[in-house]
Amino acid sequence: MFKKIMKGGHKKPSKSESNEPSSYGLGGSNVVVSHASRGALVPSSPVTTAPPPPITSVTPLPLFRDVPVSERQSLFLRKLQNCCFHFDFTDTTKNAREKEIKRQTLLELVDFIQSGASKVISESCQEEMIKMVSLNLFRCLPPASHENTGQEPADPEEEEPYLEPSWPHLQLVYELLLRYVVSTDTDTKVAKRYIDHSFVLKLLDLFDSEDPREREYLKTILHRIYGKFMVHRPFIRKAINNIFYRFIYETERHGGIGELLEILGSIINGFALPMKEEHKLFLIRVLIPLHKPKPIAIYHQQLSYCIVQFVEKDYKLADTVIRGLLKYWPVTNCTKENLFLQELEEVLEATQPVEFQRCMVPLFQQIARCLNSSHFQVAERALFLWNNEHIVGLIAQNRSVILPIIYPALEKNIQSHWNQAVHGLTANIKKMFMEMDPKLFEECRRQYEEKQAKSKEVEEQRQFTWKRLAEAAAERDGVGGEDYMITS
């Protein structure tokens, strides 16, 4: 028994354990990069680079051009070690020398990768580079300014954006990752072992950064990863969907919704036809409900582009989109209502007559309400729909249905709207309908006048009934409290 224990204590290391590169001090990091797919892909002739001994501080290193080619991979690893140290950027005078050494080292690494080195550096070097990138990028983001005060998030255009203090280093780390991903020399079969699902999820978490510079880099990098690593595409779409679901139904707070929608706009543009059911569900379950949150103004331009892309790809989706807009149409938020009208015009421009006819009744019922809005910008924006030739053509083809719906709103504007610009635009539209179909216009006017007369009669009867009730009440009080019943 003792011999068996001794024999087990001197177990020979496996081949995979003996080839595992040293983490050169990364073992204590909280950053974990999953490599679950490594076992399935074993290179036919692995290239190993002896890891350098761990270093305890940032030290100046020679330039790549100053060392023999045979020593560059070892120098590459040592430079990666230099870049694994974090510094406090809230104090500009603290560790100034070490910060500059790290910045210069990152610049050299970017130039080295950009020069085509990713074709010749070993797998272990690529793995350690991704570890270094992870160590620098993946961090806890500071709380948003409104989270500490409990206030609603302000419009980012009206306040100064938060700028990451460590950006001089972070920018170069992002640039290094971007150059590695876009390089034609990067082998995707090797790179996908390290740029895996865990890595992509951590990148997506960083989209909530308040620094617009960081979100711009993240947008570019994730888009390039989506384009280069086809195996990750379904996972990336699903992960982005989950961010949107949480934003719509839970938090309504996220800094990177606009950037994520920009990526999706490019993805939607590349969808093949006929469109998959998965993509149609994405429109119905994600994009249309994104009209619900209050901070829609921050990302509406990108959202509108995605919506219009769907309608242009498949015109049959126009009815679904328009009814979705009507479902989430704002009631008291005039700024949001203006955005909806702007988007509606873009959608209608891509709408075919058959799809238009399916939704025109509820659509113009809502437009009629907008025409009578006391907020002049909403009324004006609704009236501007008649400046679009395609929309006017759709209205002209279906004027027998549309004019009776909106004629009362037009008359109400003429008679009582306080804004002169709205009054003038309404008069122009009335004239347009009169010239388009005089007979229909006269019929609508006659029906409107009859309805108004009837309403006036009902109102007079109501006032007369109230007057009789008041007289009866006064008479009862004078007589001594007998009960009377009033009949009309």
XYZ file of C-alpha atoms in Angstrom:
488
model
C 0.000 0.000 0.000
C 2.835 2.385 0.878
C 4.499 1.651 -2.483
C 1.259 2.522 -4.307
C 0.983 5.846 -2.445
C 4.614 6.694 -3.222
C 4.098 5.716 -6.825
C 1.023 7.980 -7.053
C 2.950 10.862 -5.452
C 5.478 10.839 -8.309
C 2.889 10.796 -11.069
C 4.324 11.929 -14.410
C 2.672 15.177 -15.615
C 0.421 14.869 -18.624
C 1.399 16.345 -21.954
C -1.264 19.070 -21.681
C -0.021 20.071 -18.231
C 3.627 20.245 -19.291
C 2.780 22.460 -22.279
C 0.597 24.922 -20.269
C 2.262 28.373 -20.379
C 3.049 30.256 -17.225
C 0.652 32.986 -16.179
C 3.572 35.212 -15.153
C 1.719 36.707 -12.259
C -1.781 36.618 -13.748
C -2.796 33.710 -11.523
C -3.898 36.060 -8.742
C -6.159 38.053 -11.054
C -9.916 37.938 -10.787
C -10.179 37.885 -14.595
C -10.995 34.442 -15.962
C -10.847 33.714 -19.680
C -12.560 30.461 -20.538
C -10.860 28.122 -22.976
C -13.363 25.317 -23.013
C -12.908 24.714 -26.717
C -9.154 24.191 -26.615
C -9.251 20.446 -26.202
C -11.066 19.968 -29.484
C -8.432 21.793 -31.536
C -4.886 20.522 -31.175
C -2.349 22.005 -33.601
C -0.416 19.512 -35.671
C 2.914 21.165 -34.857
C 2.555 23.329 -31.724
C 4.991 26.176 -31.306
C 5.944 26.815 -27.701
C 7.719 29.844 -26.328
C 9.543 29.592 -23.027
C 7.817 31.992 -20.617
C 10.044 34.621 -19.039
C 10.390 34.748 -15.254
C 7.700 36.830 -13.509
C 8.487 40.508 -12.965
C 7.484 42.528 -9.921
C 7.536 46.047 -11.368
C 7.367 47.909 -14.669
C 10.821 47.936 -16.207
C 12.120 49.470 -19.455
C 12.673 46.883 -22.179
C 14.528 47.041 -25.511
C 12.644 47.737 -28.744
C 11.657 44.834 -30.986
C 13.945 46.052 -33.742
C 16.897 46.029 -31.363
C 16.769 42.282 -30.640
C 17.283 39.267 -32.930
C 14.174 37.792 -34.544
C 14.617 34.597 -32.513
C 14.226 36.555 -29.246
C 11.209 38.670 -30.198
C 8.560 36.269 -28.931
C 10.237 36.130 -25.534
C 10.465 39.935 -25.538
C 6.801 40.067 -26.563
C 5.854 38.091 -23.436
C 7.984 40.327 -21.225
C 6.291 43.405 -22.664
C 2.917 41.823 -21.957
C 4.038 41.421 -18.355
C 4.854 45.126 -18.195
C 1.302 45.908 -19.304
C -0.348 43.818 -16.583
C 0.250 46.408 -13.871
C -2.567 48.769 -12.887
C -2.015 52.377 -11.805
C -4.035 55.050 -10.038
C -4.895 57.743 -12.589
C -6.762 59.937 -10.131
C -3.344 61.267 -9.053
C -1.401 62.369 -12.130
C 1.881 62.672 -10.237
C 1.813 59.157 -8.798
C 3.896 56.515 -10.677
C 4.378 58.908 -13.584
C 7.504 57.072 -14.837
C 5.865 53.626 -14.691
C 2.723 54.925 -16.436
C 4.811 56.296 -19.291
C 6.769 53.046 -19.626
C 3.498 51.082 -19.857
C 2.095 53.528 -22.421
C 5.193 53.254 -24.602
C 5.133 49.468 -24.260
C 1.486 49.327 -25.367
C 2.326 51.504 -28.374
C 5.103 49.090 -29.346
C 2.761 46.103 -29.011
C 0.175 47.803 -31.239
C 2.825 48.491 -33.892
C 4.160 44.941 -33.565
C 0.712 43.379 -34.155
C -0.122 45.860 -36.911
C 3.073 44.912 -38.748
C 1.795 41.351 -39.217
C 3.340 39.742 -36.166
C 0.132 37.858 -35.332
C 1.071 35.493 -38.170
C 4.318 34.472 -36.520
C 3.728 34.739 -32.760
C 2.948 31.448 -31.061
C -0.384 30.361 -29.663
C 0.891 30.777 -26.126
C 1.824 34.400 -26.914
C -1.655 35.032 -28.322
C -3.229 33.518 -25.232
C -1.127 35.658 -22.903
C -1.951 38.744 -24.957
C -5.694 38.126 -24.543
C -5.109 37.580 -20.817
C -3.357 40.938 -20.611
C -6.177 42.608 -22.553
C -8.741 41.005 -20.223
C -6.838 42.119 -17.139
C -6.842 45.740 -18.313
C -10.335 46.023 -19.800
C -12.595 43.848 -17.685
C -13.240 45.824 -14.532
C -16.114 47.094 -12.393
C -17.527 50.229 -13.975
C -18.128 53.225 -11.675
C -21.800 53.900 -10.875
C -23.586 56.345 -13.156
C -23.961 59.861 -11.787
C -27.745 59.529 -11.398
C -27.446 56.250 -9.445
C -25.991 57.993 -6.388
C -28.598 60.768 -6.343
C -31.664 58.805 -7.380
C -32.409 61.323 -10.141
C -33.556 60.425 -13.617
C -30.682 60.070 -16.118
C -30.182 63.357 -17.935
C -29.894 63.795 -21.678
C -26.260 63.023 -22.560
C -26.258 65.940 -24.996
C -27.007 68.353 -22.161
C -24.352 67.245 -19.679
C -20.642 66.587 -19.837
C -19.927 62.870 -20.343
C -17.878 60.985 -17.774
C -14.335 60.365 -19.057
C -12.377 57.340 -17.849
C -9.198 58.588 -16.064
C -7.127 55.613 -17.263
C -8.057 56.195 -20.914
C -4.424 56.865 -22.020
C -3.748 53.170 -21.316
C -7.206 51.764 -22.034
C -7.294 53.276 -25.508
C -4.062 51.517 -26.468
C -5.300 48.197 -25.066
C -8.475 48.547 -27.161
C -6.362 49.469 -30.177
C -4.203 46.372 -29.640
C -7.275 44.130 -29.463
C -8.779 45.776 -32.540
C -5.573 45.328 -34.568
C -5.402 41.683 -33.523
C -9.022 41.031 -34.521
C -8.938 42.822 -37.889
C -5.521 41.539 -38.946
C -5.690 39.269 -41.970
C -2.840 37.294 -40.402
C -4.911 36.329 -37.342
C -6.005 32.694 -37.603
C -9.643 32.530 -36.454
C -9.290 28.842 -35.577
C -6.638 29.799 -33.036
C -8.097 33.132 -31.930
C -11.580 31.742 -31.206
C -10.084 29.640 -28.381
C -9.289 32.828 -26.469
C -11.906 35.247 -27.871
C -14.658 32.927 -26.695
C -18.181 33.337 -25.310
C -16.922 34.398 -21.892
C -14.729 37.083 -23.471
C -17.618 38.366 -25.624
C -19.953 38.573 -22.621
C -17.415 40.644 -20.697
C -17.029 42.967 -23.692
C -20.802 43.417 -23.792
C -20.830 44.299 -20.087
C -18.484 47.205 -20.848
C -21.046 48.802 -23.194
C -22.619 50.303 -20.068
C -19.560 52.557 -19.689
C -20.380 56.263 -19.518
C -17.284 57.172 -21.538
C -18.395 57.589 -25.197
C -14.838 56.950 -26.415
C -14.837 53.508 -24.830
C -18.258 52.635 -26.239
C -17.090 53.661 -29.723
C -14.124 51.272 -29.531
C -16.337 48.500 -28.157
C -18.805 48.994 -31.002
C -16.067 48.682 -33.619
C -14.417 45.669 -31.983
C -17.645 43.724 -31.396
C -18.752 44.402 -34.967
C -15.433 43.061 -36.277
C -15.650 40.005 -34.003
C -19.172 39.356 -35.339
C -17.898 39.606 -38.908
C -14.785 37.472 -38.410
C -15.937 34.764 -36.000
C -19.014 33.275 -37.664
C -19.279 30.650 -34.934
C -20.052 33.418 -32.414
C -22.803 35.146 -34.405
C -25.904 33.464 -32.906
C -24.458 33.836 -29.411
C -23.707 37.556 -29.894
C -27.231 38.241 -31.167
C -28.748 36.365 -28.228
C -26.515 38.157 -25.694
C -27.446 41.574 -27.142
C -31.122 40.601 -26.985
C -30.742 39.811 -23.285
C -29.290 43.279 -22.649
C -32.264 44.815 -24.432
C -34.780 42.691 -22.489
C -33.294 43.815 -19.195
C -33.275 47.438 -20.335
C -36.906 47.369 -21.522
C -38.539 45.399 -18.727
C -36.317 46.023 -15.688
C -33.891 48.944 -15.535
C -34.550 51.386 -18.421
C -30.950 52.428 -17.784
C -27.996 51.506 -19.983
C -25.298 53.618 -21.572
C -24.686 51.609 -24.741
C -28.109 50.947 -26.286
C -27.371 53.298 -29.199
C -24.041 51.624 -30.000
C -25.559 48.128 -29.816
C -28.338 49.233 -32.190
C -25.727 50.588 -34.600
C -24.121 47.147 -34.712
C -27.514 45.531 -35.257
C -28.336 47.995 -38.027
C -25.348 46.712 -39.967
C -26.264 43.100 -39.152
C -29.888 43.578 -40.299
C -28.627 45.099 -43.535
C -26.892 41.781 -44.261
C -29.866 39.513 -43.532
C -30.599 37.126 -46.383
C -34.062 36.849 -47.930
C -36.483 35.307 -47.254
C -35.973 36.500 -43.695
C -35.682 33.857 -40.975
C -38.438 33.608 -38.374
C -35.807 34.266 -35.689
C -35.141 37.719 -37.146
C -38.862 38.578 -37.384
C -39.272 37.618 -33.729
C -36.362 39.914 -32.902
C -38.270 42.785 -34.532
C -41.495 42.003 -32.652
C -40.022 41.141 -29.242
C -37.078 43.537 -29.048
C -37.029 46.423 -31.518
C -40.698 47.430 -31.303
C -40.806 47.272 -27.454
C -37.683 49.474 -27.392
C -40.095 52.339 -28.138
C -41.490 52.007 -24.612
C -38.635 53.262 -22.313
C -38.512 56.937 -21.394
C -34.919 57.609 -22.568
C -35.758 56.655 -26.187
C -34.457 60.031 -27.421
C -30.900 58.853 -26.688
C -31.033 55.953 -29.144
C -34.062 56.702 -31.349
C -32.042 57.507 -34.480
C -30.360 54.085 -34.440
C -33.604 52.318 -33.527
C -35.481 53.999 -36.369
C -32.758 52.932 -38.816
C -33.096 49.287 -37.709
C -36.903 49.405 -38.006
C -36.810 50.901 -41.505
C -34.229 48.302 -42.570
C -36.700 45.549 -41.706
C -39.508 47.178 -43.700
C -37.236 47.747 -46.699
C -36.071 44.119 -46.519
C -39.602 42.710 -46.251
C -42.452 45.114 -47.084
C -44.981 42.750 -45.475
C -43.626 43.757 -42.068
C -44.887 47.350 -42.476
C -48.292 46.563 -40.946
C -46.609 44.881 -37.935
C -44.288 47.850 -37.411
C -46.999 50.524 -37.707
C -49.330 48.701 -35.312
C -46.373 48.303 -32.934
C -45.749 52.055 -33.031
C -49.433 52.710 -32.322
C -49.310 50.309 -29.370
C -46.503 52.281 -27.693
C -47.613 55.738 -28.874
C -46.914 58.303 -26.109
C -49.831 60.101 -24.487
C -48.272 62.985 -22.548
C -44.666 63.116 -23.773
C -44.615 65.575 -26.691
C -40.890 65.170 -27.403
C -41.338 61.414 -27.729
C -44.436 61.916 -29.893
C -42.414 64.009 -32.335
C -39.875 61.182 -32.614
C -42.664 58.695 -33.329
C -44.072 60.912 -36.093
C -40.625 61.251 -37.632
C -40.129 57.485 -37.598
C -43.650 56.890 -38.898
C -42.900 59.005 -41.971
C -39.768 56.949 -42.697
C -41.707 53.688 -42.328
C -44.561 54.919 -44.534
C -42.066 55.835 -47.259
C -41.171 52.123 -47.474
C -44.780 50.897 -47.161
C -46.630 49.367 -50.089
C -50.345 50.128 -50.767
C -51.606 46.676 -49.693
C -49.896 46.878 -46.290
C -50.991 50.502 -45.893
C -54.650 49.547 -46.321
C -54.416 47.022 -43.473
C -53.520 49.616 -40.861
C -54.752 52.952 -42.265
C -57.864 53.251 -40.042
C -56.143 53.055 -36.615
C -53.175 54.938 -38.064
C -55.153 57.990 -39.162
C -57.248 57.944 -36.004
C -53.966 58.525 -34.171
C -52.762 61.095 -36.714
C -56.063 62.985 -36.246
C -55.368 63.172 -32.504
C -51.904 64.521 -33.267
C -53.350 67.156 -35.613
C -55.388 68.539 -32.697
C -52.493 68.468 -30.213
C -52.216 71.675 -28.202
C -48.428 71.332 -28.520
C -47.790 73.106 -31.814
C -44.683 71.032 -32.686
C -46.669 67.774 -32.558
C -49.499 69.204 -34.668
C -47.017 70.734 -37.104
C -45.025 67.479 -37.426
C -48.223 65.539 -38.151
C -49.221 68.069 -40.827
C -45.765 67.721 -42.419
C -46.694 64.151 -43.420
C -48.585 65.712 -46.338
C -45.289 67.122 -47.679
C -44.177 63.575 -48.561
C -45.209 62.620 -52.094
C -45.308 58.869 -51.424
C -47.542 59.324 -48.376
C -49.826 61.731 -50.262
C -50.105 59.102 -53.003
C -51.158 56.447 -50.465
C -53.688 58.868 -48.938
C -55.086 59.793 -52.367
C -55.663 56.136 -53.229
C -57.603 55.636 -49.990
C -59.133 59.111 -49.532
C -62.675 57.736 -49.207
C -61.628 56.087 -45.931
C -59.061 58.603 -44.659
C -60.787 61.955 -45.246
C -63.879 61.144 -43.119
C -61.507 60.221 -40.252
C -59.403 63.387 -40.294
C -61.904 65.983 -41.578
C -63.226 66.804 -38.070
C -59.646 67.323 -36.845
C -58.914 69.667 -39.751
C -62.055 71.705 -39.066
C -61.266 71.907 -35.366
C -57.800 73.291 -36.153
C -59.231 75.892 -38.499
C -61.753 77.045 -35.922
C -59.832 76.950 -32.666
C -56.097 76.115 -32.824
C -54.019 78.855 -31.233
C -50.935 78.532 -33.475
C -50.964 80.410 -36.786
C -48.490 78.049 -38.496
C -50.703 75.058 -37.666
C -53.721 77.036 -38.864
C -52.036 77.776 -42.213
C -50.835 74.202 -42.809
C -54.295 72.847 -41.994
C -55.870 75.197 -44.533
C -53.429 73.958 -47.201
C -54.341 70.323 -46.522
C -58.063 71.107 -46.679
C -57.476 72.760 -50.038
C -55.509 69.706 -51.224
C -58.402 67.369 -50.378
C -60.904 69.744 -51.966
C -58.966 69.686 -55.241
C -58.359 65.931 -54.967
C -62.057 64.971 -54.699
C -64.569 67.870 -54.457
C -67.587 65.561 -54.176
C -66.097 63.566 -51.278
C -64.965 66.765 -49.586
C -68.484 68.258 -49.735
C -69.973 65.039 -48.381
C -67.530 65.068 -45.455
C -68.339 68.717 -44.770
C -72.078 68.007 -44.825
C -71.686 65.060 -42.424
C -69.508 67.170 -40.137
C -72.044 70.013 -40.058
C -74.887 67.573 -39.350
C -72.911 66.016 -36.556
C -72.074 69.421 -35.115
C -75.717 70.491 -35.276
C -76.792 67.288 -33.561
C -74.129 67.750 -30.888
C -75.288 71.313 -30.354
C -78.859 70.136 -29.990
C -77.853 67.473 -27.472
C -75.879 70.057 -25.517
C -78.803 72.471 -25.469
C -81.098 69.684 -24.265
C -78.604 68.808 -21.545
C -78.398 72.440 -20.408
C -82.219 72.721 -20.437
C -82.525 69.572 -18.310
C -80.052 70.933 -15.783
C -81.928 74.229 -15.703
C -85.224 72.444 -14.977
C -83.509 70.413 -12.295
C -82.193 73.575 -10.636
C -85.650 75.189 -10.756
C -87.267 72.109 -9.260
C -84.714 72.010 -6.487
C -85.295 75.663 -5.681
C -89.084 75.145 -5.662
C -88.740 72.111 -3.398
C -86.659 74.070 -0.905
C -89.316 76.798 -0.893
C -92.343 74.482 -0.457
C -90.963 72.381 2.339
C -89.047 69.451 1.037
C -91.477 67.388 -1.077
C -89.844 65.023 -3.601
C -90.111 65.781 -7.283
C -89.084 63.714 -10.301
C -87.926 65.463 -13.460
C -88.725 63.855 -16.823
C -87.215 65.009 -20.063
